[in-house]
Short mmCIF file of C-alpha atoms in Angstrom, two decimals:
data_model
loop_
_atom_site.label_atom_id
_atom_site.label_comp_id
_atom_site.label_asym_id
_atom_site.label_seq_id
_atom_site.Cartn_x
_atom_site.Cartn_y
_atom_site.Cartn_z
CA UNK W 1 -91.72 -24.80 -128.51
CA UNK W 2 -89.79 -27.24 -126.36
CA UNK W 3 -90.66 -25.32 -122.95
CA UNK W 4 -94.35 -25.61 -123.96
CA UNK W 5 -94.50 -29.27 -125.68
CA UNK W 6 -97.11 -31.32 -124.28
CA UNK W 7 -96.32 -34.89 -126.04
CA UNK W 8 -98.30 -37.82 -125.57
CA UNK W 9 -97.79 -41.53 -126.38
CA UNK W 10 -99.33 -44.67 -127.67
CA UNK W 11 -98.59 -48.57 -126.75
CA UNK W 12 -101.03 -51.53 -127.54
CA UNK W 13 -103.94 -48.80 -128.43
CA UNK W 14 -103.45 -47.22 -124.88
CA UNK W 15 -102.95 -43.49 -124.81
CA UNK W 16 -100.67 -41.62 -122.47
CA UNK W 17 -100.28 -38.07 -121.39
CA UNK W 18 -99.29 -35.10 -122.07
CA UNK W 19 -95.24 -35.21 -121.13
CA UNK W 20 -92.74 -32.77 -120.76
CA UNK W 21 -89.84 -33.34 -123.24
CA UNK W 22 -87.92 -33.97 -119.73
CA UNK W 23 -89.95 -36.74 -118.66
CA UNK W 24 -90.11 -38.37 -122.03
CA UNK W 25 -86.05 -37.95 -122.33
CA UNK W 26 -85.90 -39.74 -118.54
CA UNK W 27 -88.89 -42.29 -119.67
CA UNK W 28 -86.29 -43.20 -122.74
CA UNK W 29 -83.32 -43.28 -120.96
CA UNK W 30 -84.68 -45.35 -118.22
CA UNK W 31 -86.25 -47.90 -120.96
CA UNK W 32 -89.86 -47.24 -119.66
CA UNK W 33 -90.61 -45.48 -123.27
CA UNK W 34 -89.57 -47.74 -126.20
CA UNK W 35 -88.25 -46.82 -129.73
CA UNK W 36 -91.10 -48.85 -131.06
CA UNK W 37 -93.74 -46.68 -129.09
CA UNK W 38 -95.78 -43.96 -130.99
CA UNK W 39 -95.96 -40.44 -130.56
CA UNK W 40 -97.61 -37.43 -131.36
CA UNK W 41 -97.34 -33.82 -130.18
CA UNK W 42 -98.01 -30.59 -131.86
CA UNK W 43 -95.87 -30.17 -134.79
CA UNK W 44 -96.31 -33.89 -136.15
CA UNK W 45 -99.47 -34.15 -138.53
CA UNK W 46 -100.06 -37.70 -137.40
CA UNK W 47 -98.57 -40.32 -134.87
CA UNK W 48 -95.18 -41.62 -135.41
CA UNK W 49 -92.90 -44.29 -134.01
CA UNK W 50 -90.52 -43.03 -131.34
CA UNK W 51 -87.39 -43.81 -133.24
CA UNK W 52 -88.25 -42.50 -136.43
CA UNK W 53 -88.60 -38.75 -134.47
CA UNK W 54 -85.50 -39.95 -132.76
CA UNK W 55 -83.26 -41.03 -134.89
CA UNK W 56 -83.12 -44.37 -133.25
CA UNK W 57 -81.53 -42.55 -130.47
CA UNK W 58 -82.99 -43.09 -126.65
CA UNK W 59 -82.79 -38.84 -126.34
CA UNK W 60 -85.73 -36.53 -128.45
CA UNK W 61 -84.42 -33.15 -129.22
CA UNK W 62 -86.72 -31.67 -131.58
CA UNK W 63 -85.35 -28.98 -133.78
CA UNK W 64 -89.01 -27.41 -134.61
CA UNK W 65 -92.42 -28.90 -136.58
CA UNK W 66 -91.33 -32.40 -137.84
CA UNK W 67 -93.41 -33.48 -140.83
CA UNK W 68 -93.31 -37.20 -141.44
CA UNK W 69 -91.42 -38.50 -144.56
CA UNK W 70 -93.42 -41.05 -146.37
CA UNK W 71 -91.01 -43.67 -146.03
CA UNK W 72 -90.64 -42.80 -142.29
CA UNK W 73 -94.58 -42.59 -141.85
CA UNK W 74 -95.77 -45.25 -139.15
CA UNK W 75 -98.75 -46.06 -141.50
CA UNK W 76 -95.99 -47.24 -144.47
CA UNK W 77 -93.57 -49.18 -142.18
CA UNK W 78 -96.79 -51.69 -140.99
CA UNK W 79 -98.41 -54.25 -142.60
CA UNK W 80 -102.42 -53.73 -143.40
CA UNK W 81 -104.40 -56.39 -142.79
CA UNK W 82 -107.69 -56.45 -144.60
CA UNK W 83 -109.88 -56.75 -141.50
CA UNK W 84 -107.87 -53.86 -139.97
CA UNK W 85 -109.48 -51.74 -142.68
CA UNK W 86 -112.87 -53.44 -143.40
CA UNK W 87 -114.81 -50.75 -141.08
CA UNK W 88 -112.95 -47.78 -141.54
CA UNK W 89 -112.94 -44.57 -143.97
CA UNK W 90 -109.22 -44.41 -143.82
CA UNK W 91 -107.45 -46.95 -145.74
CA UNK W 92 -104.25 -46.67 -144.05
CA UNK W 93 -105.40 -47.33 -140.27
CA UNK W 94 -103.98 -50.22 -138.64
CA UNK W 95 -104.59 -52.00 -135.73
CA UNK W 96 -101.91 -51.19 -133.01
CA UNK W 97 -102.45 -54.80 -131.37
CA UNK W 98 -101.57 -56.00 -134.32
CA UNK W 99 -98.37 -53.74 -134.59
CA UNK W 100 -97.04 -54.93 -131.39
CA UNK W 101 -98.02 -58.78 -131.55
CA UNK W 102 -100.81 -58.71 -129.12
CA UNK W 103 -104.15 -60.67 -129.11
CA UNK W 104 -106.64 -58.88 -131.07
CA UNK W 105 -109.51 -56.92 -129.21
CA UNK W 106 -113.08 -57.35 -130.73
CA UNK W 107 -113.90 -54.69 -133.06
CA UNK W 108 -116.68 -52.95 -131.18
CA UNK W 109 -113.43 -51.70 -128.78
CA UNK W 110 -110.70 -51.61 -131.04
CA UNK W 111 -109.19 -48.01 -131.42
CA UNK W 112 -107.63 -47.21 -133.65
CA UNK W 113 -104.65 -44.51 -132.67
CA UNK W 114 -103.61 -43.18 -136.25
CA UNK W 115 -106.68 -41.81 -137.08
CA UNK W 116 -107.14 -40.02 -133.61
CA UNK W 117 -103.94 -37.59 -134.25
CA UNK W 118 -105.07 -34.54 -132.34
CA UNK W 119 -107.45 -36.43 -129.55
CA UNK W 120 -106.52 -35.02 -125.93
CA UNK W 121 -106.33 -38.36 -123.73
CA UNK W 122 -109.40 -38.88 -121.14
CA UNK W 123 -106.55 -39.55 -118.15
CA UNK W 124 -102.93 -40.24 -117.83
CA UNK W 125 -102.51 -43.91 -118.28
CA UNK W 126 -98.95 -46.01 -117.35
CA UNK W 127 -97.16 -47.47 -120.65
CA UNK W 128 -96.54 -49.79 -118.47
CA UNK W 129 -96.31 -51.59 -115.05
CA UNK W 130 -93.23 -51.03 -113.97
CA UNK W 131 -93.95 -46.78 -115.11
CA UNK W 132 -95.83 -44.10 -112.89
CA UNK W 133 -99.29 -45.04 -111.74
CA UNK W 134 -100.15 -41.73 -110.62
CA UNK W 135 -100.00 -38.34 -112.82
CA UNK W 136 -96.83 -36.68 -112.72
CA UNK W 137 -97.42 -32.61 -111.43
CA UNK W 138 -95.72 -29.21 -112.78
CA UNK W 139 -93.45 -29.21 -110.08
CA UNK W 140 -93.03 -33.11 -109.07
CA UNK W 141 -89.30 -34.34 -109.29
CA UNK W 142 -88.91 -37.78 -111.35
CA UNK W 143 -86.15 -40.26 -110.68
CA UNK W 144 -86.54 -42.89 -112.83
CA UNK W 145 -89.71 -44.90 -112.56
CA UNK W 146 -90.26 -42.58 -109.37
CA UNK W 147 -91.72 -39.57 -108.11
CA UNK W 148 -90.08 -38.02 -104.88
CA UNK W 149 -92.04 -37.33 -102.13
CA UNK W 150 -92.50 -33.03 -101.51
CA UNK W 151 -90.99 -32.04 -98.57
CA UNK W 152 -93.91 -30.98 -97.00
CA UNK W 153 -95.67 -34.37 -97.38
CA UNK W 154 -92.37 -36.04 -95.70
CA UNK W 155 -92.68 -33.11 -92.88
CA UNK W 156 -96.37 -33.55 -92.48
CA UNK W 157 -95.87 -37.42 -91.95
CA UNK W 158 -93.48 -37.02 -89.34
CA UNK W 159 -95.88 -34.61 -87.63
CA UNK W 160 -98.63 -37.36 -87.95
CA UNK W 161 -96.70 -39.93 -86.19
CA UNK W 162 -95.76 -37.23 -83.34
CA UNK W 163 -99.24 -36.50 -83.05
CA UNK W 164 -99.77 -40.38 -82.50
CA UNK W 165 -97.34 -40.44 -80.33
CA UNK W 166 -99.08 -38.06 -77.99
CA UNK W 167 -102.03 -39.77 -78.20
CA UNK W 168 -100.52 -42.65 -77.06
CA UNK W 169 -99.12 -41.08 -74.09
CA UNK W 170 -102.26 -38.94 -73.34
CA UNK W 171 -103.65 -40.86 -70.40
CA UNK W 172 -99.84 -40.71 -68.66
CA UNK W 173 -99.60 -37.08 -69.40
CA UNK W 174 -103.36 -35.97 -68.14
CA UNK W 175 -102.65 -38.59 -64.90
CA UNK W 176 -99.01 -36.26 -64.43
CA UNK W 177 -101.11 -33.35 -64.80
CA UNK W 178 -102.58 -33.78 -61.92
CA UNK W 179 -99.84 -34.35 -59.65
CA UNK W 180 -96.99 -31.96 -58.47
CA UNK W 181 -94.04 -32.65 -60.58
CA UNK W 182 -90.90 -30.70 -59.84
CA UNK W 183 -89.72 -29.73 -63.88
CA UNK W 184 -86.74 -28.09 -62.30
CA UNK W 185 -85.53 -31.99 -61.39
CA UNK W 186 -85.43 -32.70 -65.38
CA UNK W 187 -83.35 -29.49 -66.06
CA UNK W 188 -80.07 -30.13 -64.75
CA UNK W 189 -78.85 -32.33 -67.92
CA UNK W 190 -75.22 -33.16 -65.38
CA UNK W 191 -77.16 -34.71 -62.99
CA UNK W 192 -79.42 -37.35 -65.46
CA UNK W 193 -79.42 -40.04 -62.58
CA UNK W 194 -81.24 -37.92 -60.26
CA UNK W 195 -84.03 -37.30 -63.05
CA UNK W 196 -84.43 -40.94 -63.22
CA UNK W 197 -84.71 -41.33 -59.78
CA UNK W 198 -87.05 -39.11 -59.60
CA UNK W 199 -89.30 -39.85 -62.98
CA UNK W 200 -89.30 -43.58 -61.33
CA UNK W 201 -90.81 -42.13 -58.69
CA UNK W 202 -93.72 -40.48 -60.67
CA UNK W 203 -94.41 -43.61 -62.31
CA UNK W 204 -94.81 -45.19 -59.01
CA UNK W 205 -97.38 -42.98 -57.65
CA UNK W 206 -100.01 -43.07 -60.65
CA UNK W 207 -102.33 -45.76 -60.70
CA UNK W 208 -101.52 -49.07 -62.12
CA UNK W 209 -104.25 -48.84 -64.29
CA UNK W 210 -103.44 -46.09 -66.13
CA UNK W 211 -99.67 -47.30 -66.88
CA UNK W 212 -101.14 -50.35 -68.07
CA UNK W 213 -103.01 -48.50 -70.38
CA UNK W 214 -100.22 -46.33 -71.48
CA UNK W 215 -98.33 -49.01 -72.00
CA UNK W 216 -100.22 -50.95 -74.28
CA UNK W 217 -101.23 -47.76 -76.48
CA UNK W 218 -97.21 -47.00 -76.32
CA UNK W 219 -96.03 -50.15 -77.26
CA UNK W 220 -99.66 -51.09 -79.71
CA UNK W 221 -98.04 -47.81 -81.42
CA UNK W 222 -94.67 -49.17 -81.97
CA UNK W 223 -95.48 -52.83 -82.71
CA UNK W 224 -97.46 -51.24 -85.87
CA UNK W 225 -95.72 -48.66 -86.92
CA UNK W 226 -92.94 -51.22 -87.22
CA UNK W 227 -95.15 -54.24 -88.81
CA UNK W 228 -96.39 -51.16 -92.04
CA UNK W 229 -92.14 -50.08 -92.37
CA UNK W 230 -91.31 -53.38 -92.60
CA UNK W 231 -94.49 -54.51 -94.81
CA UNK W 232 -94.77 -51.70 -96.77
CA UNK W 233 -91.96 -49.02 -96.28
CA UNK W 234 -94.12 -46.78 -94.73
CA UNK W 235 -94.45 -45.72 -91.30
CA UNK W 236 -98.24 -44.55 -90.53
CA UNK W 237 -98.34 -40.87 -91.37
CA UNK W 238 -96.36 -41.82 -94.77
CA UNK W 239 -99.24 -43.89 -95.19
CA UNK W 240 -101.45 -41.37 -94.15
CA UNK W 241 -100.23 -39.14 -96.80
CA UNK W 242 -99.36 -41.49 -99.56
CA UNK W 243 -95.15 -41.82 -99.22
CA UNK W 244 -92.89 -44.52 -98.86
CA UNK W 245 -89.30 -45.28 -98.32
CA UNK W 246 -87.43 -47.21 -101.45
CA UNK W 247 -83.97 -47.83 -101.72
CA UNK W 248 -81.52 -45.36 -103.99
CA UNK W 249 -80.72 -48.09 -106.57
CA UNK W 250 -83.73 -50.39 -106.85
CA UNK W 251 -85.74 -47.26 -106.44
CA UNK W 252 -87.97 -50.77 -104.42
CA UNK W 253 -88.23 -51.67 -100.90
CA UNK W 254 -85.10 -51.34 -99.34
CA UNK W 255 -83.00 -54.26 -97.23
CA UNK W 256 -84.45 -55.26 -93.89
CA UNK W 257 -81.00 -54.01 -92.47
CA UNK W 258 -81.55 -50.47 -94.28
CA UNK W 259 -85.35 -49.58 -93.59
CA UNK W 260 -85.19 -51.03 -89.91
CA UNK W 261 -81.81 -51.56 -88.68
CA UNK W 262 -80.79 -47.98 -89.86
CA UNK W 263 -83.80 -46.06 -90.25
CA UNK W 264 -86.04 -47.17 -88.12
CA UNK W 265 -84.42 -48.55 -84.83
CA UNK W 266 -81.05 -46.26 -85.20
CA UNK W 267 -83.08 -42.99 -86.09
CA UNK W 268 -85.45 -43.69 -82.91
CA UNK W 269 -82.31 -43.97 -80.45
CA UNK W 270 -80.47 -40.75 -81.76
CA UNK W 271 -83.52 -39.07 -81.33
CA UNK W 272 -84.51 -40.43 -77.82
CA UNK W 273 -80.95 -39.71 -76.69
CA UNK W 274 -81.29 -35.44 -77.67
CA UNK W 275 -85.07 -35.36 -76.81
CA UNK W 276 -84.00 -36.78 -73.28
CA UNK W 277 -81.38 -33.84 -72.93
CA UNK W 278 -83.38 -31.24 -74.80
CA UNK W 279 -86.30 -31.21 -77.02
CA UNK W 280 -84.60 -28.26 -78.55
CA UNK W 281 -81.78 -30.07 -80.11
CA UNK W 282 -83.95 -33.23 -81.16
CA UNK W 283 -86.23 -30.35 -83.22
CA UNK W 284 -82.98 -28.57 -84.54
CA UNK W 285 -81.47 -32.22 -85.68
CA UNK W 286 -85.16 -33.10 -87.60
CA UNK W 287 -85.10 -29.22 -89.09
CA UNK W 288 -81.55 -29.71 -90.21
CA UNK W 289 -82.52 -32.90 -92.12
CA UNK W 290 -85.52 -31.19 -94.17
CA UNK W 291 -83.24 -28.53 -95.03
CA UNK W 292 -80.88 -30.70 -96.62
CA UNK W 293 -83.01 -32.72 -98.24
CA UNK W 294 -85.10 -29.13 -99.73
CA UNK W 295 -81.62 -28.34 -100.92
CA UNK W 296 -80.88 -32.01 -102.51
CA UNK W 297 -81.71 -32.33 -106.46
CA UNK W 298 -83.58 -35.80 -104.94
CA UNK W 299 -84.34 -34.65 -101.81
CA UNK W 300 -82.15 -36.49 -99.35
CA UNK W 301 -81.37 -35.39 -95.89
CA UNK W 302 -78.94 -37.44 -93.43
CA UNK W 303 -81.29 -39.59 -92.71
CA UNK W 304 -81.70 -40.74 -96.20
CA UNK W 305 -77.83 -40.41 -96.60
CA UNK W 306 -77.36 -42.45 -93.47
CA UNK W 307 -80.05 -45.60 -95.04
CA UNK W 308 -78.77 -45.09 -98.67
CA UNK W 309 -82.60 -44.38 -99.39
CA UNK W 310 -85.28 -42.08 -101.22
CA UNK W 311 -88.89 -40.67 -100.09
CA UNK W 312 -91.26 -40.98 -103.08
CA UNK W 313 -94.71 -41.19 -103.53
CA UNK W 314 -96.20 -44.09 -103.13
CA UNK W 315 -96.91 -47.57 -106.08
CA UNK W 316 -97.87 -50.18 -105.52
CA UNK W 317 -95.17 -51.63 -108.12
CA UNK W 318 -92.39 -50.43 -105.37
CA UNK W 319 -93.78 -53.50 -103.00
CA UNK W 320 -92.93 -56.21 -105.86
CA UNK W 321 -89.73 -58.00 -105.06
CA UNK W 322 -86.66 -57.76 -107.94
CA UNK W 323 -86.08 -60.71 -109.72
CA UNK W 324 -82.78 -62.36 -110.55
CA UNK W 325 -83.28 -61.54 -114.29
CA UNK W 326 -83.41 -57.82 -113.45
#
């Protein structure tokens, strides 16, 4: 039954769901599901408060079909208020704002969650801010309040951001294109002053024009990249495909020393130091790093070792800064 549970939950007469028993365990533990929350899954003939299922403990391990005791019944541990009542058949619903001390809604929306025991929710929807905006998947990985970022969205971002790197360079590389460059002058990695020399030389015979153009696209490319990882933790193909960097413990944007000093500026010298000698090795270094993080239980390669940081998908409650209180 457990492998197969789909368990959903109530807060505030807002539905969400279905669960895993994994994710509601983690939800619990984390303090993003409360004891005083409501839940119902196949087994239970009507909602129930999460610590009467429980046992008042922040861990659900279900032993088979639990049928509610009438002294543990939601319904009997509430208070009925006539008006909660006036317009229904069942004489034992009760308003959920009124459970957990909110405002009242009008009565034309109120809905009322104990008499809906077996209704299948419309769309997920977040218990609460600080929880998952976005549906969790089968085979998504939760940390937290987090969902980490697949592999191949982190590998497909870094191929974006290559790709606009070339594009950046494209007028240079068409204007080399059609000149007669000696390659054999780059290939002697002993000699690196004489490929200097000589690339200085290249650079000398295009056209001003066209390395003012390169450039500004070059360094347009960097100046925004750099303004979105330090705004938003994302460089543009994370963006692009909905990532962002956070920091291991917040599980929020990470330090300005972290995301830029380390990952950004740090990662983009190591690589232009083993591209410059061989774009072999730079490749090698960036497969090595997605093959350690496809092995990681929270996918982290060196790079995220290096930074102390985590790839996830991106929510908008990652931008919001931690308080003092927290």
């Amino acid at each position: 039954m457990q492998a197969t549970m789909q368990i959903f939950l109530a807060r505030n007469n807002v539905q969400a769901g279905p669960y895993n028993l994994e994710q509601l365990n983690i939800m619990l533990a984390s303090g993003e599901v409360l004891l005083d929350d409501l839940i119902w899954h196949e087994g239970l003939d009507q909602w129930q408060r999460v610590g009467n299922v429980t046992n008042n403990q922040t861990v659900y391990r279900p032993t088979g079909a639990t049928t509610p005791d009438a002294n543990d019944s939601i319904i009997n541990n509430v208070t009925v208020f006539p008006e909660d009542t006036s317009n229904t058949k069942d004489n034992n619903s009760v308003s959920l704002d009124r459970l957990y001390g909110k405002p009242e809604r009008s009565k034309n929306v109120k809905a009322d969650m104990t008499t809906n025991r077996h209704q299948t929710p419309h769309n997920n929807v977040s218990l609460n801010k600080s929880t998952l905006k976005k549906a969790v998947a089968d085979n998504d990985t939760v940390v937290g309040n987090v969902v980490l970022a697949p592999i191949m969205s982190r590998i497909l971002a870094t191929a974006l951001n290559g790709l606009l790197y070339v594009l950046a360079i494209l007028p240079l590389v068409m204007a080399l294109t059609k000149m007669d460059v000696d390659y054999t002058k780059f290939q002697n990695i002993q000699d690196m002053d004489a490929a200097y020399q000589y690339s200085m030389s290249l650079m000398e015979s295009l056209p001003s024009s066209t390395l003012m153009m390169s450039q500004v696209m070059v360094f347009g490319l960097f100046a925004l990249q750099l303004l979105f990882i330090i705004m938003r933790g994302q460089s543009l193909g994370k963006l692009i495909t909905g990532i962002r960097v956070v920091d291991q413990t917040t599980h929020r944007l990470p330090s300005f020393i972290k995301l830029v000093g380390t990952r950004t500026l740090l990662l983009f010298i190591i690589y232009n130091l083993l591209f410059s000698f061989t774009s072999f090795l730079g490749f090698v270094i960036i497969a090595i790093h997605y093959y350690m993080a496809s092995k990681s239980p929270e996918n982290i390669g060196w790079h995220d070792k290096l930074a102390k940081t985590l790839v996830v998908k991106a929510d908008s409650s990652q931008l919001v800064k931690k308080s003092k209180s927290e």
